């Protein structure tokens, strides 16, 4: 069975309380805590996603979503995909 991402966003739509931005270093780098696992990591916004990340209002309809999740027409994407925490890397969509 193919477990590749379908960009449905279901994995991230209720993660805001667990994905905590503790400190920002500019607009593209953030020190974060993933509170479920206590993992601290440095999130880097992908250059292609910086404009979308700046648009905080675009996710107003999803107030519980991960702060790094954004919507593109009818699908979702992670603005820190290459630097996401280990929990996110290991997630398998079912």
C-alpha positions in Angstrom: 0.0 0.0 0.0 1.3 3.4 -0.9 1.8 5.6 2.2 2.8 8.8 0.3 1.3 12.1 1.4 -2.0 13.0 -0.2 -1.8 16.6 1.1 -5.1 16.2 2.9 -3.8 18.0 6.0 -5.6 15.7 8.4 -2.3 14.9 10.3 -1.7 18.6 11.1 -5.2 20.2 11.4 -5.2 19.7 15.2 -1.6 20.1 16.1 -1.3 23.8 17.2 -1.3 23.0 20.9 1.6 20.6 20.4 3.7 22.6 18.0 5.1 25.5 20.0 7.2 28.3 18.5 9.4 29.2 21.4 11.6 31.8 19.7 11.9 33.2 16.3 15.1 34.2 14.6 13.9 36.3 11.7 10.9 35.3 9.8 12.3 32.1 8.3 13.9 30.4 11.4 12.2 29.4 14.6 13.2 27.4 17.6 10.3 25.1 18.4 9.1 22.5 20.9 6.9 19.5 19.8 5.3 19.1 23.2 4.0 15.5 22.7 7.5 14.1 22.5 9.4 17.0 24.2 11.5 17.3 21.0 13.1 20.7 20.4 14.1 21.5 16.9 14.9 24.4 14.6 12.2 25.0 12.0 13.3 26.6 8.7 10.7 27.9 6.4 11.4 26.9 2.9 12.2 29.8 0.6 9.3 28.8 -1.7 6.9 28.9 1.3 7.9 32.2 3.0 5.2 34.3 1.4 2.6 31.8 2.3 3.9 31.5 5.9 3.7 35.3 6.3 -0.1 35.1 5.5 -1.3 34.1 8.9 -4.9 35.0 7.9 -5.0 32.2 5.3 -5.5 29.6 8.0 -8.1 31.4 10.2 -10.7 28.8 9.4 -8.4 26.2 10.9 -7.4 27.7 14.3 -6.2 24.4 15.7 -3.8 23.7 12.8 -0.1 23.5 13.1 1.3 27.0 12.7 3.4 25.8 9.8 0.6 24.3 7.8 -0.8 26.3 4.8 -3.5 25.6 2.3 -3.1 25.8 -1.5 -6.4 25.7 -3.3 -7.9 22.4 -2.1 -4.8 20.8 -0.6 -2.4 21.5 2.3 1.3 21.6 2.6 4.0 22.0 5.3 6.1 25.1 5.1 8.9 23.4 7.2 8.8 20.0 5.4 12.6 19.7 5.2 13.1 20.6 8.9 9.9 19.1 10.4 10.3 17.2 13.7 10.9 13.5 13.9 7.3 12.8 14.9 6.1 14.3 11.7 8.7 12.5 9.6 7.6 9.1 11.0 3.9 9.8 10.7 2.1 7.3 8.4 -1.2 8.4 7.0 -3.9 5.8 7.2 
